[in-house]
XYZ file of C-alpha atoms in Angstrom:
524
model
C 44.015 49.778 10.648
C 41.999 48.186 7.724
C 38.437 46.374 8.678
C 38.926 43.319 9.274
C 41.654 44.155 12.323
C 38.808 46.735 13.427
C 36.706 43.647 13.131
C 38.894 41.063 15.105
C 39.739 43.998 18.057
C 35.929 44.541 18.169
C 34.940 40.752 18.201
C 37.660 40.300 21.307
C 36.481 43.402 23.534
C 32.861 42.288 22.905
C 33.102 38.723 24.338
C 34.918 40.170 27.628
C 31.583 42.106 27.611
C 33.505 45.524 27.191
C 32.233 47.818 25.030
C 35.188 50.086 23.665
C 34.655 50.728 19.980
C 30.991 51.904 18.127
C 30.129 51.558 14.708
C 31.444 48.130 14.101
C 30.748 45.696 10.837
C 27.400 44.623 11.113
C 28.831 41.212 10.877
C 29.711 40.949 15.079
C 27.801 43.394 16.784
C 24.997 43.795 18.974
C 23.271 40.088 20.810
C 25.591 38.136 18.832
C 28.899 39.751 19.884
C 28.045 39.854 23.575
C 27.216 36.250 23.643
C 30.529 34.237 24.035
C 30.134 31.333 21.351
C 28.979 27.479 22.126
C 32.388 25.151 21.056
C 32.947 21.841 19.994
C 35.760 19.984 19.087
C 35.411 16.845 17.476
C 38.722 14.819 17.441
C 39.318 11.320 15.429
C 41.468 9.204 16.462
C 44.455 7.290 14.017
C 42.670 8.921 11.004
C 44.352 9.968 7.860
C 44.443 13.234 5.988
C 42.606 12.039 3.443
C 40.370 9.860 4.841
C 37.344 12.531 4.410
C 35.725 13.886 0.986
C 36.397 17.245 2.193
C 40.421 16.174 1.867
C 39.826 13.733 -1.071
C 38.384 10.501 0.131
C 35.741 8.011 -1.486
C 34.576 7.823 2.046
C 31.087 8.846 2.812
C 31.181 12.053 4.934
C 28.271 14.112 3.908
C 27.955 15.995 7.282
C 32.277 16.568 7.861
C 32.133 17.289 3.863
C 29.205 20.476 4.573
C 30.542 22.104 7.527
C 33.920 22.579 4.723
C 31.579 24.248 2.459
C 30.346 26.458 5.173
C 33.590 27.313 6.839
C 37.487 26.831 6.557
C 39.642 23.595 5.593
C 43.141 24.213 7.195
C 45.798 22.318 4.589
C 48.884 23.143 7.322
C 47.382 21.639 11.115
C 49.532 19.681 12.860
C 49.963 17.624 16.006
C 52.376 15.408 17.330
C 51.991 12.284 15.403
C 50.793 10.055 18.811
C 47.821 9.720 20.097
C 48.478 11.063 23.569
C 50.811 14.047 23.262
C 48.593 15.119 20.665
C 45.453 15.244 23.457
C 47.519 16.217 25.866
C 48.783 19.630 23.504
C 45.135 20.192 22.749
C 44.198 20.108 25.942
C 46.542 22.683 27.598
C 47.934 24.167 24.959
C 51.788 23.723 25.958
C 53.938 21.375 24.404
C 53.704 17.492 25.839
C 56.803 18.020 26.921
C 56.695 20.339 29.329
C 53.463 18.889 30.818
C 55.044 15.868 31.080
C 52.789 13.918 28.717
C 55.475 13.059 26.464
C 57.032 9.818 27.081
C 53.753 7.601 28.425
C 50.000 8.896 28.984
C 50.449 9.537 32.861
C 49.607 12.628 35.017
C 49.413 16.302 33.926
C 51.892 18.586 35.215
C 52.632 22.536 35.755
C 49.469 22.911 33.031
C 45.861 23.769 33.232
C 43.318 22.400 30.625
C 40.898 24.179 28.362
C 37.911 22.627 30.668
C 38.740 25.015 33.403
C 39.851 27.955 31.759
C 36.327 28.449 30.105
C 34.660 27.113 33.241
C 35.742 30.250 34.675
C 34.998 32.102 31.731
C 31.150 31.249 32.345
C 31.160 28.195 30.301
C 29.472 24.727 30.689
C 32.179 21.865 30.140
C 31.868 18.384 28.656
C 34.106 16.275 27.866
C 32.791 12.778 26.139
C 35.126 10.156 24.894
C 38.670 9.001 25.022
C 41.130 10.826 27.127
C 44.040 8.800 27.509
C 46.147 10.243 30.701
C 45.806 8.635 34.161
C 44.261 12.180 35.281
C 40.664 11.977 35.650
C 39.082 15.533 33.743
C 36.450 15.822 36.503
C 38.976 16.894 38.516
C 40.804 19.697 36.011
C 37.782 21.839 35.151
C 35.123 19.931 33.139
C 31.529 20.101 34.793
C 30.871 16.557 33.450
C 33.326 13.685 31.864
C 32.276 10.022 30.260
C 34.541 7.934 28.848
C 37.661 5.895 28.094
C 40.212 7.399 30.270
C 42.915 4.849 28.677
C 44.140 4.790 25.052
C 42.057 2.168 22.953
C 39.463 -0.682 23.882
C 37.241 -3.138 22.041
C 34.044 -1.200 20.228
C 31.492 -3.389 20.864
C 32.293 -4.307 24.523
C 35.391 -3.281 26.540
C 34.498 -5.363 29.318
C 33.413 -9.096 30.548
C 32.116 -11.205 27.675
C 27.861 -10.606 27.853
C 25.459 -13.383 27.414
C 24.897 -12.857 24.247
C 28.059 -12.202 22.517
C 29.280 -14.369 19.904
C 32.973 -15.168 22.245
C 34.872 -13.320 24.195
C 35.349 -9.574 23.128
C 38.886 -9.477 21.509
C 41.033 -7.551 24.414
C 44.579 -6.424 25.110
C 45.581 -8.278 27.912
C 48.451 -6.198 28.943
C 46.308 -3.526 29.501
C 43.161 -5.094 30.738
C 40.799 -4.189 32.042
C 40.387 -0.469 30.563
C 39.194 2.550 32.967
C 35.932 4.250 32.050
C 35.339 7.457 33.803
C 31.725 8.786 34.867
C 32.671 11.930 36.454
C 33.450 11.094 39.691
C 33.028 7.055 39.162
C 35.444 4.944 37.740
C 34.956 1.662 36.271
C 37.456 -0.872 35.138
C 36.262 -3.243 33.276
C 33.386 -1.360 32.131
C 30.773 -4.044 30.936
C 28.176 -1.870 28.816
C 24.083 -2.839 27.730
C 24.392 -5.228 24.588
C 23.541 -2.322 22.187
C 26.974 -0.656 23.135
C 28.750 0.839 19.992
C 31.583 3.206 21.215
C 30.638 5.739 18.321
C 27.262 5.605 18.782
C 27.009 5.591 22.719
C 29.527 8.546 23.083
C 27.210 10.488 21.300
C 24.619 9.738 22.894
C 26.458 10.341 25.897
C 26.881 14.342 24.824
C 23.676 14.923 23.894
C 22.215 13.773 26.739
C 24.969 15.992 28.843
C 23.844 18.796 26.518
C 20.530 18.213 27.158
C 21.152 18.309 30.935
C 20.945 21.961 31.828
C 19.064 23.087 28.505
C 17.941 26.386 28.826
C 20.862 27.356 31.342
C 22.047 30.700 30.207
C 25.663 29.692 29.753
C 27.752 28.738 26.537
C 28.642 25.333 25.979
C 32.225 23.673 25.547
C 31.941 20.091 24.360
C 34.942 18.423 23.405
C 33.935 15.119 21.919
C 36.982 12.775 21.316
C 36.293 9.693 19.496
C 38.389 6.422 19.222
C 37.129 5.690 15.525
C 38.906 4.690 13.560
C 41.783 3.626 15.632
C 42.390 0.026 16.294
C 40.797 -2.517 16.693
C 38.752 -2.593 13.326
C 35.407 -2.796 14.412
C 32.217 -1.525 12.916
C 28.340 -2.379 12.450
C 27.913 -4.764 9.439
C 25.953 -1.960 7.933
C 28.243 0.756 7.671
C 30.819 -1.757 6.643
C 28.361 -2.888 4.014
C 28.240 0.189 1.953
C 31.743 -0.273 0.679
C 31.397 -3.497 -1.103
C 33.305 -3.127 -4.507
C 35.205 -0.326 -3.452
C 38.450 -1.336 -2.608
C 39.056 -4.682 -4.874
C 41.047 -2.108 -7.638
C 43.408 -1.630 -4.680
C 45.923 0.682 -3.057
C 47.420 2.763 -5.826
C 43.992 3.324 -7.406
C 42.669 4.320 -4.545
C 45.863 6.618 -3.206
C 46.074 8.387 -6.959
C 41.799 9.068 -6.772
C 42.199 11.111 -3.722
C 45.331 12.775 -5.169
C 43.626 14.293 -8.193
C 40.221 14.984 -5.691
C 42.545 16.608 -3.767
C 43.878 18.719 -6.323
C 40.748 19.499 -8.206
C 38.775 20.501 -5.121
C 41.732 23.327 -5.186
C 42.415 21.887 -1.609
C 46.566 21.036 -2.641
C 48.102 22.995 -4.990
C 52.029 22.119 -7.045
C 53.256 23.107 -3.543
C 51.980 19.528 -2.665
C 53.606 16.695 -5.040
C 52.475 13.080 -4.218
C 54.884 11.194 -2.290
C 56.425 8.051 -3.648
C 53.795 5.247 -2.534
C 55.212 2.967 -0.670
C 52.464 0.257 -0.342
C 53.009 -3.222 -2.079
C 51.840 -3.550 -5.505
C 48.326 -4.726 -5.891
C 49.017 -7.148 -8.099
C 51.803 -8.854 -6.438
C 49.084 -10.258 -3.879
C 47.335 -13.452 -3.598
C 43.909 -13.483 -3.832
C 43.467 -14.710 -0.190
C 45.735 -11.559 0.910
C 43.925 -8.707 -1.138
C 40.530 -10.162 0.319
C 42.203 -9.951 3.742
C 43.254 -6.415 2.901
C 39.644 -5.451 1.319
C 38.448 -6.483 4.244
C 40.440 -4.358 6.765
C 39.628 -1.066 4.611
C 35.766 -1.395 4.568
C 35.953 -1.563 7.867
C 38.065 1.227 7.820
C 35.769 3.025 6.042
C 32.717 1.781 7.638
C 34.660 3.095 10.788
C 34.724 6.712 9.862
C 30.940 6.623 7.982
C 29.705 5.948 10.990
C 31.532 8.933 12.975
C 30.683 10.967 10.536
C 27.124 9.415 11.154
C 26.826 10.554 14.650
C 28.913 14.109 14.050
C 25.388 14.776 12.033
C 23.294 13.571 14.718
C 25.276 16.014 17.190
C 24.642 18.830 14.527
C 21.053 18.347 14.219
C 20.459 18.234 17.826
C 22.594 21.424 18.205
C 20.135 23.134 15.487
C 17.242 21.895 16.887
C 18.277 23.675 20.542
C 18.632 27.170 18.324
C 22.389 27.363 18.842
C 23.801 26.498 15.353
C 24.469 29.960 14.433
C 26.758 31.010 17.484
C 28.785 27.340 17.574
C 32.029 27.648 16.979
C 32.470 23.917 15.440
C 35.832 22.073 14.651
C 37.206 18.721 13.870
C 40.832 17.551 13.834
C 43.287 14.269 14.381
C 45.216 13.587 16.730
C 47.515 12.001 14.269
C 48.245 10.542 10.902
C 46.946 6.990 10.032
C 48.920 3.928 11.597
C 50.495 1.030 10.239
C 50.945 -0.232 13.359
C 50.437 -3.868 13.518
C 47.909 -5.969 16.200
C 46.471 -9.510 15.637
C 44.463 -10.542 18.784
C 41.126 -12.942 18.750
C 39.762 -14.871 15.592
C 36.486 -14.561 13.896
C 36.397 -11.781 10.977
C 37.889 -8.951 11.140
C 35.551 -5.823 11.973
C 33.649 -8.260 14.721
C 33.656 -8.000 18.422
C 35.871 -11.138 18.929
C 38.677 -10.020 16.487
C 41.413 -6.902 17.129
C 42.973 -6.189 13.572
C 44.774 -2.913 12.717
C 45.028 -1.154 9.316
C 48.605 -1.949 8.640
C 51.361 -0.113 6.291
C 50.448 -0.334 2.934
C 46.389 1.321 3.398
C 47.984 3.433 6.143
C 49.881 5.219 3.460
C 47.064 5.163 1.236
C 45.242 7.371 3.991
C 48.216 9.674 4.734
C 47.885 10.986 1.102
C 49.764 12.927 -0.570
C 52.549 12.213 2.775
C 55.247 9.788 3.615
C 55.199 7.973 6.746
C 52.926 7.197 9.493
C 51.233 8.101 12.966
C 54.560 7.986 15.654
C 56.961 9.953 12.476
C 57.710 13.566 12.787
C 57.114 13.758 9.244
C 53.597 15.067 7.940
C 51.927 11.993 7.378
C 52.464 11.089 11.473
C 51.621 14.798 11.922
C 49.365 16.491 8.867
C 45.230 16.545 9.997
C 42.842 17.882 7.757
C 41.067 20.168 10.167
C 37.770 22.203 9.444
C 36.040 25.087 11.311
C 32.900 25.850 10.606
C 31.225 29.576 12.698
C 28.207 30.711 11.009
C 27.965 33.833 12.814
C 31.993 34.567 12.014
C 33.057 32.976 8.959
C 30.481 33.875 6.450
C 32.572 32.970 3.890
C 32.069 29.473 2.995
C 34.571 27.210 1.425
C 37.912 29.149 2.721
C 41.148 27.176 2.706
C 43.462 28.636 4.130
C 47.426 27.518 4.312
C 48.675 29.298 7.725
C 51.058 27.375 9.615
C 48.895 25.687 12.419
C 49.332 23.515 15.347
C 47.566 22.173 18.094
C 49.417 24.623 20.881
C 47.247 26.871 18.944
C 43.706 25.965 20.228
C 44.021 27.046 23.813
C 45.266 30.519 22.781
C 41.841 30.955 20.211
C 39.793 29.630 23.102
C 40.887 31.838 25.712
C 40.324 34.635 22.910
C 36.949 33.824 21.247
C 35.478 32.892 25.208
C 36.984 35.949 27.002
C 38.678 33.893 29.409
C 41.920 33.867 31.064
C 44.899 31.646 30.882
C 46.082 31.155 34.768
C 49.931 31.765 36.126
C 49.002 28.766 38.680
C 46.851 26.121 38.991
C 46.263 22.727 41.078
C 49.641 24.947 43.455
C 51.832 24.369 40.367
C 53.193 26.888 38.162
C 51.579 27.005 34.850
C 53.908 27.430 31.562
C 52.706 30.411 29.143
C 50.825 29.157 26.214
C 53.275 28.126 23.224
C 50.452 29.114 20.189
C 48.865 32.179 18.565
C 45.344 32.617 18.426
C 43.432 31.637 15.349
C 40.951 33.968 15.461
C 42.202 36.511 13.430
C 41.639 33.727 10.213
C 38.616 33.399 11.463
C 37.753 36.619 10.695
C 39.683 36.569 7.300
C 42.996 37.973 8.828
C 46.162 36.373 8.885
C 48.773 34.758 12.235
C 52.101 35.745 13.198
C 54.192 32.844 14.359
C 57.453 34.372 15.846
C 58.835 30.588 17.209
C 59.086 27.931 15.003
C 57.293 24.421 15.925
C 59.117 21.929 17.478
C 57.981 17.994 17.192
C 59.655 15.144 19.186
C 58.568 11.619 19.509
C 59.780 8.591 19.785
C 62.676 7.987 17.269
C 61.017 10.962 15.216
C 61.846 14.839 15.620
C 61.294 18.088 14.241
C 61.747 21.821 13.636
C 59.382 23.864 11.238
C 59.255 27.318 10.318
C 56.976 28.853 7.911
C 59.992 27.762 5.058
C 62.110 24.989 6.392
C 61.188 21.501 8.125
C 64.352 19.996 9.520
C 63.018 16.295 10.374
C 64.760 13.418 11.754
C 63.862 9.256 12.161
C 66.341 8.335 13.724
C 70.089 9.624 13.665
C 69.904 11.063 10.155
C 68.352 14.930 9.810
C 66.535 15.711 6.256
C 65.820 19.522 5.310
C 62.788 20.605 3.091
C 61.841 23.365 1.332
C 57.869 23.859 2.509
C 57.274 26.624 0.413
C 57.662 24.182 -2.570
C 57.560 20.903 -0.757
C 55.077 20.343 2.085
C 55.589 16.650 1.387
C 58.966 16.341 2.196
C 59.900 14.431 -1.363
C 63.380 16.243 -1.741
C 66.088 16.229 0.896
C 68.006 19.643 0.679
C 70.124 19.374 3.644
C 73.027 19.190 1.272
C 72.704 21.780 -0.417
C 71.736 23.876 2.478
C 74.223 22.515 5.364
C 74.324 25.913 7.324
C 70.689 25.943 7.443
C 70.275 22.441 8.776
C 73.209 23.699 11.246
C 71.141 26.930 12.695
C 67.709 24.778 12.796
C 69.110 21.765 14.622
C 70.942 23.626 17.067
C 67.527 25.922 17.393
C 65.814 22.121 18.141
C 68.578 21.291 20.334
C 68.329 24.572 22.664
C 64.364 23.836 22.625
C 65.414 20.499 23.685
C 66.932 21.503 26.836
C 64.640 24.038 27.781
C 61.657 21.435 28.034
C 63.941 19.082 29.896
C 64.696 16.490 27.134
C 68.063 17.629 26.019
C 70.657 15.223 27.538
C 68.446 12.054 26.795
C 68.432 12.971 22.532
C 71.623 11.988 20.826
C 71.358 12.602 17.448
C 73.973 12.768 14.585
């Protein structure tokens, strides 16, 4: 047994508060090891993998762009490619399917969320932000909830048009009027104080929560989950300001900057060719269209500055409390950028009275270096940069590391790095084992054993991945890659490797079946 598995069986048995081995690395021992870490989990919402300098973007992220120099950039995350699967995964740590989260955002079944298993682990739980399930997470573990318990809502004001708004606040009427959750109060509409950015306020929301019971002796959970930058485009003038002149060269400029950022931070390697772009040409545009299109990145942009904004804030209020050290910090997406397409309201776009989305062409700008889009099974719907940052554990700065990852994963490395428990039962149902390994062991400079391969399936898009081979479907037509070489899917082997294909679709189909989706896929 070499150190750093004496390490990682050490780090485990010490968090349970069970002393079984002596004369462990300095590195966990003594206080630290015996006090479970503080966690938070920052999640964006729509964002792209390289919509933050840490994964090649022009995009001002100072404080997202440091905790990657002090921890580990994960190249190989993944999630589901839609915005509430993904949560829903993340929060129990099961496939969407089998929680039966998969085809709309309704109620949570035969699982148990991450809120109450470190509840009973000793933990304080807070949960801030968008949820998007009809469940309410008051009631499934979490000592405190505030937020959007729907899927998106206006920015400035999700509710009844104020006094002193410009018009009314640009809405979705088929799903009007949003619920907001404040633990055990609902309110739909939710009409907030005229100062209301969603951003801003939901951090201020957490720290306050965090503030609460400081001093408590108890670790903190705090999963923050953020809207930004998800439709509509809205942001402060300010922060949409600061990217004047950025984006007039246009989309291939941009795309081919992060490309070579990504590959000279050492973040991609030749294992990661660029995709063929598929965005319009910039010069094929009128000038009313590329100012249009200007417009809707720098809000973009202005979006993400400002999360990245109030991720600082959080930090430096964590700091200030003397609980930086023993945080176990992380930040993901729920899925690859959208090109999704809503128009709703007038005025200009990025303002409360106007809903405008990204669209196609910057969407694949953001997915660099993938194809495709939030709601594909390929990795630009499912790729997320995602960082961890532990100063106590990974005293290594700068890591990236290339493991095969997935959201499924995260309830596994909480139970692990809390001491907790994962339940057979819960709410009288019967809970399905967890589907993920723990991460800890890269934490601690180790490496994962994944003995299933991932499976993917949404919408018209589906999936099988192993460590070499990413069988991937839109529609009736399966494609094969080569990951070792190919992580962005830019050559179709499947035929030169027919039997393969065979054994992996068949290995999708059976997975199919088991989680109860089998007989309503038909695929060629």
């Amino acid at each position: 047994m070499d150190r750093i598995q004496v390490n990682l069986l050490c780090f485990i048995f010490s968090v349970a508060f069970i002393v079984v081995f002596s004369g462990c690395s300095d590195e966990i021992t003594g206080e630290e090891a015996e006090t479970p870490p503080n966690i938070v989990f920052i999640l964006a919402d729509d964002m792209g993998y390289s919509d933050i300098g840490a994964y090649g973007s022009e995009i001002q992220t100072p404080n997202l762009d440091r905790l990657a120099e002090n921890g580990i950039r994960f190249t190989q995350m993944h999630n589901t490619s839609k915005c509430f699967p993904s949560r829903a995964v993340l929060l129990t740590g099961i496939y969407a399917q089998q929680s039966d989260m998969h085809e709309q955002p309704g109620a949570f079944q035969n699982a148990v969320m991450f809120g109450e298993v470190l509840k009973r682990a000793g933990y304080r739980t807070l949960f801030v932000g968008k949820h998007h399930s009809t469940d309410n997470p008051y009631d499934w573990g979490f000592d405190h909830y505030r937020g959007l318990r729907d899927g998106a809502a206006n920015y400035f004001n999700p509710g009844e048009q104020r006094p002193t708004d410009p018009g009314p606040p640009a809405q979705k009427e088929w799903a009007y009027p949003r619920t907001f959750v404040f633990d055990d109060s609902l309110a739909a509409p939710f009409t907030p104080p005229e100062d209301y950015y969603s951003t801003d306020t939901w951090t201020n929301w957490a720290i306050e929560l965090l503030n609460k019971n400081e001093g408590e002796d108890k670790p903190f959970l705090l999963y923050l989950s953020y809207q930004a930058p998800h439709d509509p485009l809205q942001a402060p003038e300010e922060s949409v300001e600061k990217y004047e002149g950025v984006y007039e060269k246009g989309y291939e400029a941009i795309a081919q900057a992060r490309y070579e950022r990504q590959r000279n931070m050492g973040l991609l390697d030749e294992r990661y060719p660029r995709s063929e772009p598929t965005h319009r040409s910039w010069e094929s545009l009128s000038d009313s269209a590329k100012a249009d299109q200007v417009r809707r990145m720098q809000v973009y942009a202005g979006m993400i500055d400002r999360m990245d904004q109030n991720i600082g804030r959080l930090i430096n209020y964590i700091k200030e409390q003397g609980e930086w050290e023993n945080t176990l910090f992380m930040f993901a997406s729920d899925n690859g950028a959208s090109a999704e397409v809503v128009e709703i309201g007038a005025g200009q776009i990025g303002s409360i009275t106007r809903w405008a989305s990204l669209k196609e062409d910057w969407a694949n700008v953001a997915n660099t270096p993938f194809r495709n889009f939030k709601n594909y099974s390929h990795e630009g719907g499912t790729a997320t940069p995602f960082i961890v940052h532990w100063p106590k554990v990974v005293t290594e700065g700068g890591r990236i590391d290339h493991s095969l990852t997935h959201f499924i994963d995260l309830m596994p490395t909480f139970v692990d790095v809390s001491g907790g428990q994962y339940p057979k039962e819960y709410k009288n149902m019967q809970i399905h084992p967890m589907e993920g390994v723990s991460l800890l062991p890269i934490f601690l400079g180790d490496s994962i054993s994944r003995n299933e391969p991932l499976y993917y399936n949404w919408n018209e898009g589906s999936a099988i991945q192993t460590e070499r081979w990413k069988l991937v479907r839109w529609g009736n037509d399966w494609e094969l890659y080569d990951m070792t070489n190919d992580r962005t899917e830019t050559t179709n082997l499947i035929e030169e490797h027919p039997d393969i294909a065979k054994k992996l679709k068949q290995q999708w189909q059976d997975w199919a079946v088991e989680v109860g989706i089998g007989e309503k896929i038909e695929t060629k």
